[in-house]
Structures are given as C-alpha cells and as structure tokens.
Coordinates of N, CA and C in Angstrom, one line a residue:
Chain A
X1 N 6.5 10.3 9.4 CA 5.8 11.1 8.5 C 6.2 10.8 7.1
X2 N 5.2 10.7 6.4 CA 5.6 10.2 5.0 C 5.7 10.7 3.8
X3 N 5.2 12.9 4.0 CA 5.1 13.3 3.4 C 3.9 13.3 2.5
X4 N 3.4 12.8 2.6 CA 2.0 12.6 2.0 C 0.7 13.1 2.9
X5 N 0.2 14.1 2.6 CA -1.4 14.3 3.3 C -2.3 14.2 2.8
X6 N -3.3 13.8 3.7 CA -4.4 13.8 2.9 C -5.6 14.7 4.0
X7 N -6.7 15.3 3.6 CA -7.4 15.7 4.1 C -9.1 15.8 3.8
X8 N -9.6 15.3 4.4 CA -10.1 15.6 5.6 C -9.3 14.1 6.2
X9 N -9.5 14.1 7.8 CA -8.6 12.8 8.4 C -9.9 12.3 8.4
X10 N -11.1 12.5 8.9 CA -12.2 12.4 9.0 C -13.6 12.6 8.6
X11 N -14.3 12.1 7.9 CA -15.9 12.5 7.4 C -16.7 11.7 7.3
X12 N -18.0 12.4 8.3 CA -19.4 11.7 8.5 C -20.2 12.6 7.5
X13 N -20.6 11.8 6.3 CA -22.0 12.4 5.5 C -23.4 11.1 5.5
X14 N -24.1 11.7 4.6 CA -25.2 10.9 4.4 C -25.2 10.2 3.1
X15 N -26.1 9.3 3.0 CA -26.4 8.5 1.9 C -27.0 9.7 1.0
X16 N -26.2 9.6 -0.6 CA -26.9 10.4 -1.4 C -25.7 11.4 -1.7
X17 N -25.1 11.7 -1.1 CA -24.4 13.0 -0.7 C -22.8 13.2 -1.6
X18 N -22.4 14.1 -2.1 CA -21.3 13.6 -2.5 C -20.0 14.6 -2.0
X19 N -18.9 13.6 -1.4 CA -17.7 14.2 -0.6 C -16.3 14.2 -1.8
X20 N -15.8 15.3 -1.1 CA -14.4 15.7 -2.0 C -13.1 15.0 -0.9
X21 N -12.3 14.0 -1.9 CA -10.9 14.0 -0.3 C -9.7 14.6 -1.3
X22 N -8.6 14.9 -0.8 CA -7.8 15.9 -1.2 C -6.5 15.0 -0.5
X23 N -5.7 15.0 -1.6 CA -4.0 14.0 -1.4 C -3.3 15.4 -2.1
X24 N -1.7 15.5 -1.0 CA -0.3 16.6 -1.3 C 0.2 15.3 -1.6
X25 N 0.9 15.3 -2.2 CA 2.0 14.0 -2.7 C 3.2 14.1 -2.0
X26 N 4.3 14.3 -1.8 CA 5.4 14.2 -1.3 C 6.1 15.1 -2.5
X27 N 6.9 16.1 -2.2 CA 7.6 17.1 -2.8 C 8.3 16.7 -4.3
X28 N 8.0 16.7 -5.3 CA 8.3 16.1 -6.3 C 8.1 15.3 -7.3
X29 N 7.0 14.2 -6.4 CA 6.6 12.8 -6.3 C 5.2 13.4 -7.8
X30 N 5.6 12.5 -9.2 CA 4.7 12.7 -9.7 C 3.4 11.6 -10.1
X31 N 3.5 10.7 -9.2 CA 2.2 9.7 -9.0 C 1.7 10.1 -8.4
X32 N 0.5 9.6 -8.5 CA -0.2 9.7 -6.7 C -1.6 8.1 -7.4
X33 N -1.3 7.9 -6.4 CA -2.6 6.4 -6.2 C -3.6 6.8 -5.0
X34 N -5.1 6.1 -5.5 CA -5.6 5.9 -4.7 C -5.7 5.0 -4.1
X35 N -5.9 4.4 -3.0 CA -6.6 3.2 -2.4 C -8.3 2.9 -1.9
X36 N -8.7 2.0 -1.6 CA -9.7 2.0 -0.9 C -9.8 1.0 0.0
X37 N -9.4 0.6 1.4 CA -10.0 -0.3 2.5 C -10.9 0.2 3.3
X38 N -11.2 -1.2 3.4 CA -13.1 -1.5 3.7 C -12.7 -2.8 4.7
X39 N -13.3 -3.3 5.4 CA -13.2 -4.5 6.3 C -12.9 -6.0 5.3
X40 N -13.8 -6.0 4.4 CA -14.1 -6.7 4.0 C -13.4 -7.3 2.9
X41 N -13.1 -6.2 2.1 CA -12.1 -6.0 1.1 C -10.5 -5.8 0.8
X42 N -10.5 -5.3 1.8 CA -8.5 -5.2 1.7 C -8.5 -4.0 1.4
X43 N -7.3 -3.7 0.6 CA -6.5 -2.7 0.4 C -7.3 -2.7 -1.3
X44 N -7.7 -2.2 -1.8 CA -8.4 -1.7 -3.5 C -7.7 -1.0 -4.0
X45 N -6.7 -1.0 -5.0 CA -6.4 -0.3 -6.3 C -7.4 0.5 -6.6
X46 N -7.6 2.2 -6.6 CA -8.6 2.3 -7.4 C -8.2 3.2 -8.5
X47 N -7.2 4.2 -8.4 CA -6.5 4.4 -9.6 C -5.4 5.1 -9.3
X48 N -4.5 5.6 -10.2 CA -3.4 6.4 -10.4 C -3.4 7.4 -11.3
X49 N -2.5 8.3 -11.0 CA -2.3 9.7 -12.1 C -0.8 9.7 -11.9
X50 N -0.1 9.9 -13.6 CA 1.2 10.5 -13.0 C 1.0 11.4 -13.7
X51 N 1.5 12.8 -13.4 CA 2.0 14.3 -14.1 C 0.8 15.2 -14.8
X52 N -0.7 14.6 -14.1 CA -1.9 14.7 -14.7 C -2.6 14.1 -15.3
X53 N -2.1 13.0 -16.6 CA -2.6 12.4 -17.2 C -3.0 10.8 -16.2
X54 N -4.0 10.5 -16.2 CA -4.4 9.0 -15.5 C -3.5 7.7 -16.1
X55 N -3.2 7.1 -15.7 CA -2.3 6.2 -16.0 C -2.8 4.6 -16.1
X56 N -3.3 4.4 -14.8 CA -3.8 3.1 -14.3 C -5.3 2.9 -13.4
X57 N -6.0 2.2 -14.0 CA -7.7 2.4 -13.4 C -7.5 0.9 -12.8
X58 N -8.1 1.0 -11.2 CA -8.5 -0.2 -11.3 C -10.1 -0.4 -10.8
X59 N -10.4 -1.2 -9.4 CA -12.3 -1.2 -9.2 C -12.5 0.1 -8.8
X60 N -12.5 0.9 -9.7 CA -13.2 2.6 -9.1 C -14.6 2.3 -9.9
X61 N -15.9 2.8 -8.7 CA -17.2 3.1 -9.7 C -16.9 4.1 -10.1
X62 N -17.8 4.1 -11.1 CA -18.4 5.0 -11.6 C -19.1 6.4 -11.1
X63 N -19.2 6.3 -9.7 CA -19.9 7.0 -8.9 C -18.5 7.8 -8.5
X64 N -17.4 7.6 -8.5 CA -16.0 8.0 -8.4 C -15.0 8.4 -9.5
X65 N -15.0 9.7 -8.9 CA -13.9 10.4 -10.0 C -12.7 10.9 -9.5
X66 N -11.6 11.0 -9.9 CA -10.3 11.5 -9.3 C -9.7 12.6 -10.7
X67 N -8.8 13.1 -10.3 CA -8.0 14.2 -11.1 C -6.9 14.5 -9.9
X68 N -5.8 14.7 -11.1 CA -4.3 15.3 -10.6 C -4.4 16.6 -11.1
X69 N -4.3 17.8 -10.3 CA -4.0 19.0 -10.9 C -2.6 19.5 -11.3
X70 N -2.2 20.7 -12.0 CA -0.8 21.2 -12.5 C 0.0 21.0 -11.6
X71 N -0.3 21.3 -9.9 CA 0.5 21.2 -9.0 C 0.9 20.0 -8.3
X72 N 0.5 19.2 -9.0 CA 0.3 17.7 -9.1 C -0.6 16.9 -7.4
X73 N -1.6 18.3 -6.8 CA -2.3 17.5 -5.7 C -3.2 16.5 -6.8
X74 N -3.9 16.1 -5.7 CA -5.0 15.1 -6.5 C -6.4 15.2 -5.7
X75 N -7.4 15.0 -6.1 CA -8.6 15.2 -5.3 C -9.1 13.5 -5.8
X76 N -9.9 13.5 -5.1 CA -11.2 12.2 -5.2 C -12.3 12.3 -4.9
X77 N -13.4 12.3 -6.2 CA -14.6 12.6 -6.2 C -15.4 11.3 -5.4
X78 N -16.8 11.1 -4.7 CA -17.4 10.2 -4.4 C -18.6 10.9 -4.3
X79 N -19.6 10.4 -5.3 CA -20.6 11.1 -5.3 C -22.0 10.0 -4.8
X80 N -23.3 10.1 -4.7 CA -24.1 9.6 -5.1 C -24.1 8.6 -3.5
X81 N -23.5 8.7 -2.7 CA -22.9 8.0 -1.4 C -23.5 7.1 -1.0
X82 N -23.3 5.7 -0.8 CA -23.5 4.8 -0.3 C -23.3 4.2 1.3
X83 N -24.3 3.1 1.9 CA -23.4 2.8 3.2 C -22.5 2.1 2.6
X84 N -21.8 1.4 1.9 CA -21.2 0.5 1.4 C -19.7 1.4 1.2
X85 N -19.9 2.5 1.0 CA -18.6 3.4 0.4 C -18.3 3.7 1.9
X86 N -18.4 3.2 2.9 CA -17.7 3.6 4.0 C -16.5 2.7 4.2
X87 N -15.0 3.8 4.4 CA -13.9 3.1 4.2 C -12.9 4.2 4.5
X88 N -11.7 3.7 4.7 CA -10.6 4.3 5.0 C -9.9 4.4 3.0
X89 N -9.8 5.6 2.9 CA -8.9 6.3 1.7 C -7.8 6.2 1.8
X90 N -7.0 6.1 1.0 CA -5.7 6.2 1.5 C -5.1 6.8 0.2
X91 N -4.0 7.9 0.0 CA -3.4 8.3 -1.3 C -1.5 8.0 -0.8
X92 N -1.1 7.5 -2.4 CA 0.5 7.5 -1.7 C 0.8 8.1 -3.0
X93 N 1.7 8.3 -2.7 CA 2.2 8.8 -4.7 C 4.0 8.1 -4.1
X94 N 4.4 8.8 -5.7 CA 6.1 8.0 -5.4 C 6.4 8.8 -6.9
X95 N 8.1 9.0 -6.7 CA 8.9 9.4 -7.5 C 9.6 8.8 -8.3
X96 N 10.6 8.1 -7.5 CA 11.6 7.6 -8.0 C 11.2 6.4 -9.3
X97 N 12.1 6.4 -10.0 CA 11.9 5.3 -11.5 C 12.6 4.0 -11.0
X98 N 13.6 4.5 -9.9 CA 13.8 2.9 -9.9 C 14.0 2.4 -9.1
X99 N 13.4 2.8 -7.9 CA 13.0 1.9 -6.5 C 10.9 2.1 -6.9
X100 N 10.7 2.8 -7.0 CA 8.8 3.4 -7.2 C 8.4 2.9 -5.6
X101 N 9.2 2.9 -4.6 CA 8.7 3.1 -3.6 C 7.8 3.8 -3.2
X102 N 6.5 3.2 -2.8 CA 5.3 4.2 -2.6 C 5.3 5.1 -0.9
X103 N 5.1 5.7 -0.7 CA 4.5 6.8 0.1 C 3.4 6.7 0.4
X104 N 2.5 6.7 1.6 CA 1.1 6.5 1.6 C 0.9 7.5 2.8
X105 N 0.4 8.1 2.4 CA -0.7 9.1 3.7 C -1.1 8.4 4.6
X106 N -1.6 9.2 5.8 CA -2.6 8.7 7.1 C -4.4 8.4 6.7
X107 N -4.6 8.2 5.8 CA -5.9 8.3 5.4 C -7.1 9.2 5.6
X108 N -8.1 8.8 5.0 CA -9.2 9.7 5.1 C -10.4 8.5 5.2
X109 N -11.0 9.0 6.8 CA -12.0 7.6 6.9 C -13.4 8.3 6.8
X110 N -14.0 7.8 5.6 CA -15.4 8.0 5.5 C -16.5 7.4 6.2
X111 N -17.4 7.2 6.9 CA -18.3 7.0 7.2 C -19.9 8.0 6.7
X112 N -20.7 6.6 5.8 CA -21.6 7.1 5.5 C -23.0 6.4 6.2
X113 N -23.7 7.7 6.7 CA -25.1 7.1 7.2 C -26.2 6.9 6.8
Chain B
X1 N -1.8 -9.8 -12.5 CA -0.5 -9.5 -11.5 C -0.3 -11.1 -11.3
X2 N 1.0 -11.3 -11.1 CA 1.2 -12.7 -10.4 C 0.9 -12.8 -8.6
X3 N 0.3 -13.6 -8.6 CA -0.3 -13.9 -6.4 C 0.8 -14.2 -6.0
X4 N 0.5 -14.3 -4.5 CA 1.8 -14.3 -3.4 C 0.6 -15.1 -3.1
X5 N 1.9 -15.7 -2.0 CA 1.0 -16.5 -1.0 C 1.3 -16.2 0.3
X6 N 0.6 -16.2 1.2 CA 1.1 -15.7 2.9 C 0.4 -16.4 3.8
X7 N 1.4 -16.8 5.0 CA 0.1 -17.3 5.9 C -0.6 -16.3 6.3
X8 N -2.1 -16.4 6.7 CA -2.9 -15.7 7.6 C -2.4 -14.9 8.5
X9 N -1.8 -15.7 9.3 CA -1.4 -15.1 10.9 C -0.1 -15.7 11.1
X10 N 0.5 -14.5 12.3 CA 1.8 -15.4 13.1 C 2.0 -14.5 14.1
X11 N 2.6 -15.5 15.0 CA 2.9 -14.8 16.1 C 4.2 -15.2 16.4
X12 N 4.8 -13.8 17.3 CA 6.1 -14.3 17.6 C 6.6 -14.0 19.4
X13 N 7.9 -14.5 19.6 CA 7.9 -13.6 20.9 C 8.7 -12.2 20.4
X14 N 8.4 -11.1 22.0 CA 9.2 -10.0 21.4 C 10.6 -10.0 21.6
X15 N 11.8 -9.6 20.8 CA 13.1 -9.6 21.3 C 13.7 -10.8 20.2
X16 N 12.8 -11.7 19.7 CA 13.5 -13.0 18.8 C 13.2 -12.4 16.8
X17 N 14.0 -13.1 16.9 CA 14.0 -13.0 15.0 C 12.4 -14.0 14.5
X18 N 12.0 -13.1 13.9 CA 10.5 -13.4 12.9 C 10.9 -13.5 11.2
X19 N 10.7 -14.8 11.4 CA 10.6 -14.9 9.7 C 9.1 -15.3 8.8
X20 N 9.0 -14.2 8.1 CA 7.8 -14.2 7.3 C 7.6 -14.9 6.0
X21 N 7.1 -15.9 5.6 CA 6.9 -16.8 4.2 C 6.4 -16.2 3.6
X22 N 6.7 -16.1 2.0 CA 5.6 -15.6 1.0 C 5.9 -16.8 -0.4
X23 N 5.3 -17.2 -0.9 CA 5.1 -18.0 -2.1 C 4.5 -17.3 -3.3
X24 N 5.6 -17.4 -4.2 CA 5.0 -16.6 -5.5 C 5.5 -17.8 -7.0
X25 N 4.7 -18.8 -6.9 CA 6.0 -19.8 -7.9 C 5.3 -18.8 -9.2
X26 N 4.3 -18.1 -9.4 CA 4.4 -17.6 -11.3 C 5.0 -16.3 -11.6
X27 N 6.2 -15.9 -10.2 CA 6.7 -14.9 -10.9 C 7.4 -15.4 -11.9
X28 N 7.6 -13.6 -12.5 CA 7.9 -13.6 -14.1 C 9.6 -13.1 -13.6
X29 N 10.6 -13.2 -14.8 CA 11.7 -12.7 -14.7 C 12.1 -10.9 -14.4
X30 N 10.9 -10.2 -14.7 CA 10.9 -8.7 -14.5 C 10.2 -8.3 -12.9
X31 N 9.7 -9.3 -12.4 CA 8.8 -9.2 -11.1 C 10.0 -8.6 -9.8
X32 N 9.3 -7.6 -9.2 CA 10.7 -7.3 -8.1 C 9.4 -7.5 -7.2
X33 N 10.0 -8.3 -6.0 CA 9.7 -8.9 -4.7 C 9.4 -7.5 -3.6
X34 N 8.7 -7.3 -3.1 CA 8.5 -6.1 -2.5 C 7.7 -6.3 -1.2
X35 N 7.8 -5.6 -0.4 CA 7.2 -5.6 1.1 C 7.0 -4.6 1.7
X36 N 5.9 -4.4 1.8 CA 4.9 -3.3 2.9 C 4.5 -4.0 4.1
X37 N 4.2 -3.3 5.3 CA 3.6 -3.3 6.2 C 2.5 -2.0 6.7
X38 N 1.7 -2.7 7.2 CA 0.7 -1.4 7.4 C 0.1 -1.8 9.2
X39 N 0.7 -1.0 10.1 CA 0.6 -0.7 11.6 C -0.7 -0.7 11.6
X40 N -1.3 -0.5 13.2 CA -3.1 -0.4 13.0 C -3.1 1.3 13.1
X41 N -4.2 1.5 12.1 CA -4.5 2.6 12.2 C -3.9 4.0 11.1
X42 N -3.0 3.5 10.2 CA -1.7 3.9 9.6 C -1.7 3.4 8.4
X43 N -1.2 4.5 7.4 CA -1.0 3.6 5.9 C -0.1 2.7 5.8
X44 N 0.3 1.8 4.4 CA 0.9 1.0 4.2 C 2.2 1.9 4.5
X45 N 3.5 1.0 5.0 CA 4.6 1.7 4.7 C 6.0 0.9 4.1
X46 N 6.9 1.0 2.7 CA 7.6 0.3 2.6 C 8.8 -0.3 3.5
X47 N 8.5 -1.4 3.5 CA 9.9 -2.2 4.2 C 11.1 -2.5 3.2
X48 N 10.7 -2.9 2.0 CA 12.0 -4.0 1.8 C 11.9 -4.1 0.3
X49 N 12.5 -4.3 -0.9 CA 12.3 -5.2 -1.9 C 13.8 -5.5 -2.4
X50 N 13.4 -6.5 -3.5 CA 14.5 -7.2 -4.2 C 14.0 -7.7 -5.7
X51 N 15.3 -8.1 -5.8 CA 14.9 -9.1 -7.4 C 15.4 -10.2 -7.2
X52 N 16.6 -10.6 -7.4 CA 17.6 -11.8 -6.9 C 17.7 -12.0 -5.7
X53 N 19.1 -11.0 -5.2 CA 20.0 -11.3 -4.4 C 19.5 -10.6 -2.5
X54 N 20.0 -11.4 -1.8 CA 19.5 -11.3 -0.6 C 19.5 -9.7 -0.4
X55 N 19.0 -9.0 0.4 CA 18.9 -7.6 0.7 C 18.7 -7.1 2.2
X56 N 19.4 -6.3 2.7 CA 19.4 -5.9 4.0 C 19.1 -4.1 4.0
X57 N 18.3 -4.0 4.9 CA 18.0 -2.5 5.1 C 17.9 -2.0 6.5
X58 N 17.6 -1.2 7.2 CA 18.0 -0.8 8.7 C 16.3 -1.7 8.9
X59 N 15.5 -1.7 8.5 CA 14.2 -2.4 8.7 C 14.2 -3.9 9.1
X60 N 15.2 -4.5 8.4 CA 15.0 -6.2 8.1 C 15.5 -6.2 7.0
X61 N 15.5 -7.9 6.8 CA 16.6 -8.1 5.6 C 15.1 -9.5 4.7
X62 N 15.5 -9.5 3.5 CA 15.0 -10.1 2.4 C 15.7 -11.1 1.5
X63 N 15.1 -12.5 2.2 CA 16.2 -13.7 1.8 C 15.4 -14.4 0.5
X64 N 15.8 -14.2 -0.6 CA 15.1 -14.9 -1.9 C 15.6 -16.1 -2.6
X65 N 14.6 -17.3 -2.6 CA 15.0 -18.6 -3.0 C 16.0 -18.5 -4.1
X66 N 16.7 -19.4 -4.5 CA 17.5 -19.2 -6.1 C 16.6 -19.1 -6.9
X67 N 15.5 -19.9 -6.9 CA 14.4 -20.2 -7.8 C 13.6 -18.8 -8.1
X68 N 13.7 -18.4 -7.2 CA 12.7 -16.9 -6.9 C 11.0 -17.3 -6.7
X69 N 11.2 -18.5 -6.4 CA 9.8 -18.9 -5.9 C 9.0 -18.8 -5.1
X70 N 9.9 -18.1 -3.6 CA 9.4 -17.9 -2.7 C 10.5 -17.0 -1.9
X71 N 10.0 -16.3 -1.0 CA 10.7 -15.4 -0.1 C 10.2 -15.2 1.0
X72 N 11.9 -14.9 2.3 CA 11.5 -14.7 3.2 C 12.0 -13.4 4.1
X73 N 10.8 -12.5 4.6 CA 11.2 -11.3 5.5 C 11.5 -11.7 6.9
X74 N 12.8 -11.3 7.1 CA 13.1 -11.2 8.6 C 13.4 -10.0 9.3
X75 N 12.7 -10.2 10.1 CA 12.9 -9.0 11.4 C 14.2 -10.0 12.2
X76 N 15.0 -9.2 12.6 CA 15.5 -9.9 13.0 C 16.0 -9.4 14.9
X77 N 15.1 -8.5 15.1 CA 14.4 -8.6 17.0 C 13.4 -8.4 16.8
X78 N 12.2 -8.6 16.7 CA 11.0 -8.3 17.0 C 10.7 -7.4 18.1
X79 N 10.0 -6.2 17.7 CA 9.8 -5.5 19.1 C 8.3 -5.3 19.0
X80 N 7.5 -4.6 19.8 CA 5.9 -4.6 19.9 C 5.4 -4.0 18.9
X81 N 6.3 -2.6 18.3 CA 6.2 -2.1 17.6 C 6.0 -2.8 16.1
X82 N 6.3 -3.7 16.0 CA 6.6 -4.6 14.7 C 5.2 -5.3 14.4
X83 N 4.2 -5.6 15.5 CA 2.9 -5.6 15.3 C 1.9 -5.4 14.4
X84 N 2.2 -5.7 13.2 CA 1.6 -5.3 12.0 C 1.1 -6.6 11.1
X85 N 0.1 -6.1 9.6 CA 0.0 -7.1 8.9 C 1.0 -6.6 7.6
X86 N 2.0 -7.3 7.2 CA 3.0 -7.4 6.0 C 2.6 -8.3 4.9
X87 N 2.4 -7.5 4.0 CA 2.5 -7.6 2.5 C 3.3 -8.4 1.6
X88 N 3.7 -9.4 0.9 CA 4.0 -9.3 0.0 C 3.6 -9.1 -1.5
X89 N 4.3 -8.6 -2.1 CA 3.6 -8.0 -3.6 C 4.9 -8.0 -4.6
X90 N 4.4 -8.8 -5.2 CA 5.0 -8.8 -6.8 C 4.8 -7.5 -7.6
X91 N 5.8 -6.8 -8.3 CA 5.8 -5.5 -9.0 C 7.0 -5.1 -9.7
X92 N 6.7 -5.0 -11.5 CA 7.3 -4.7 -11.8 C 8.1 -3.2 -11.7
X93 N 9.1 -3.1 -11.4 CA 10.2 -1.7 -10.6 C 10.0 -0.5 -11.3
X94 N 9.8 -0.8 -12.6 CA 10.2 0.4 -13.4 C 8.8 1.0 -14.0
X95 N 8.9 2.3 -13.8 CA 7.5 3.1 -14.4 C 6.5 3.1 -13.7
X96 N 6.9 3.2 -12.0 CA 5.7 3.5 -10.9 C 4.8 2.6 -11.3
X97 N 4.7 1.6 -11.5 CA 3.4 0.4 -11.3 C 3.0 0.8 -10.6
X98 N 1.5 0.4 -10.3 CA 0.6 0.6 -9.2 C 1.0 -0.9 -8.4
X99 N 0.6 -1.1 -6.5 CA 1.0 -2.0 -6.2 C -0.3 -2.9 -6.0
X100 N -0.5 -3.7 -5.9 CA -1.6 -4.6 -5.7 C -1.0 -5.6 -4.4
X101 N -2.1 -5.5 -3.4 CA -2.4 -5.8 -2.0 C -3.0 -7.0 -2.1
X102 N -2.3 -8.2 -1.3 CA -3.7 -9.6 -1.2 C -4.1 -9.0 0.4
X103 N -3.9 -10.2 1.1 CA -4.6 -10.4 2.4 C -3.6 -10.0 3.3
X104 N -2.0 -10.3 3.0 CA -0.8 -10.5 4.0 C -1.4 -11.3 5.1
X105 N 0.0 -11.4 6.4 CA 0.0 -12.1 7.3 C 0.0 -10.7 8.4
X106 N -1.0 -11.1 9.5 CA -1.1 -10.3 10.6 C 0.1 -11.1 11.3
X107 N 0.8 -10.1 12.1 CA 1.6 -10.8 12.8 C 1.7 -10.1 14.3
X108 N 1.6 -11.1 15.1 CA 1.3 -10.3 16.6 C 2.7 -10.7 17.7
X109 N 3.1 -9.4 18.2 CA 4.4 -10.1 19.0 C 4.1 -10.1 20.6
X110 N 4.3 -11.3 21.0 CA 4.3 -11.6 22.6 C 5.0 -11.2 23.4
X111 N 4.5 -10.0 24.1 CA 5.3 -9.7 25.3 C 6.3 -10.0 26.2

C-alpha cells in the first residue's frame, strides 16, 4: 500500500461525456502528479501540483484540467471524452526534498465507448 | 530530459541474480540515476536510486559505471514476484521533479 488513492478504481462512460478522477496523496506529501497510460503510449507526464500552485505541465489536452485543493487532494478533469482517452490514470505525489521518491496509486482505468 | 537506454525484454531463471542494463551516456552531473518498476496491473513503485556510488536497499542493489554512463540493477534472487517491467529514469533529486518514463525492459522470470 502506497498510501496514495485514487478513486474511482474503475469507469465506463461515453464519448462526449465528461469524468472527474480524484487522487489522496500520502499524508503530508505536497506533490501530486498525474500520469496517463494507454497501450500504446507508456507512462505520459501529464502534470504536477505542489502546495496548490501547478508546477510542471506536460502532454495534457486541453480537454483536461487538474487542480490541487487546500487539503492538498487533487482532482482531474476530462471532459469532451474520446475513444482515444481510454487509459489507466495513475496519481503519485511525494514529499521528501531529497530522495522525491514518488508514491503512485492503484490507478483509475477509464474506458470510453 | 536526458534518455536511458534499456533492452526491450529479458528473461531470467527464478532463484538466480538478474542484472538489468541501462545506458544514459548524456547524463548531466546533477542527473540522479533512479529505478521504478511497475508489476501487472499496479502503479509504478520505487526501487532504487543513486548518483555516484554503488547503492544497496532491501530491494536490490545499483552498480554505477565511474563514468556514470551507464548502470546496472540487480536483483540478486529473482523470485516470480519480480516479474515486472523496470524503468530507468534520469532525475534531477532536488525540488520533486516530475519523473519521465521511456519504454523499460519487461522482464519475465522462469519457473
């Protein structure tokens, strides 16, 4: 257990549709990253928040939005749903300054129809 | 980011020491050598990193060239459990970088 949740474990929507996923960070931990794998793609950078403020963007569309709240969870917006956006999510966050060993949740696997 | 290099695949038997290649000749002098693995079905999870000097953890140990041009992870029993694809990734240590993922090496252990 890695201390990191994320929720839903699982979601089937439709094309058009737009889904919320939801990352707890690990007790302290003021990062949190997203990921995005896909078969085809790997593991995708899509962005980071530390302490609320966004830090690091990487291939996130446009059709995707994230935020860190006060309590430092984080949500991930995906709106506008594609077949193409079906993929395993994944959030890790991390504390430490000088190991930044990441933490990663059990994912959240989207499937869109 | 500076690339790693990894083979594709490997396989080992179970119960023997696995050593994993990674090639990074443009790291930079701030780059810390780092290793994840990710089980099927499960997030990435940290194994290992360094900068220099060789490193041992209850996980496996991290043997880094003088040059720092290349590095190698060892398992040193392989069990079924170890069944994963491993990561290497170049990152600088300080100020939570984000980590950047290539392809890694699947590695499958023989019963």
């Amino acid at each position: 257990d890695s201390g990191v949740t994320q929720t839903p474990k699982h979601l089937i929507t439709a094309t058009g549709q737009r889904v919320t996923l939801r990352c707890s960070p690990r007790s302290g931990d003021l990062s949190v990253y997203w990921y995005q794998q896909s078969l085809d793609q790997g593991l995708q950078f899509l962005i980071q928040y530390y302490n609320g403020e966004e830090r690091a963007k990487g291939n996130i569309l446009e059709r995707f939005s994230a935020q860190q709240f006060p309590d430092l969870h984080s949500e991930l917006n995906l709106s506008s749903l594609e077949l193409g956006d079906s993929a395993l999510y994944f959030c890790a966050s991390s504390g430490s300054l000088s190991t930044g060993e990441l933490f990663f949740g059990e994912g959240s696997r989207l499937t869109v129809l | 980011d500076a690339k790693t290099t990894q083979p594709n695949s490997m396989e080992s038997n179970e119960e023997e020491p696995v050593h994993l290649p990674c090639n990074h000749s443009t790291i930079s002098g701030t780059d810390y050598i780092h290793w994840y693995r990710q089980l099927p079905s499960q997030g990435p999870e940290y194994v290992i990193h360094g900068l220099t000097s060789n490193v041992n953890n209850r996980m496996a140990s991290l043997a880094i060239a003088e040059d720092r041009k290349s590095s190698t992870l060892i398992l040193h029993r392989a069990t079924l459990r170890d069944a994963a694809v491993y990561y290497c990734i170049l990152r600088f240590n300080f100020g939570n970088e984000k980590l950047t993922f290539g392809t890694g090496t699947r590695l499958t252990i023989i019963p």
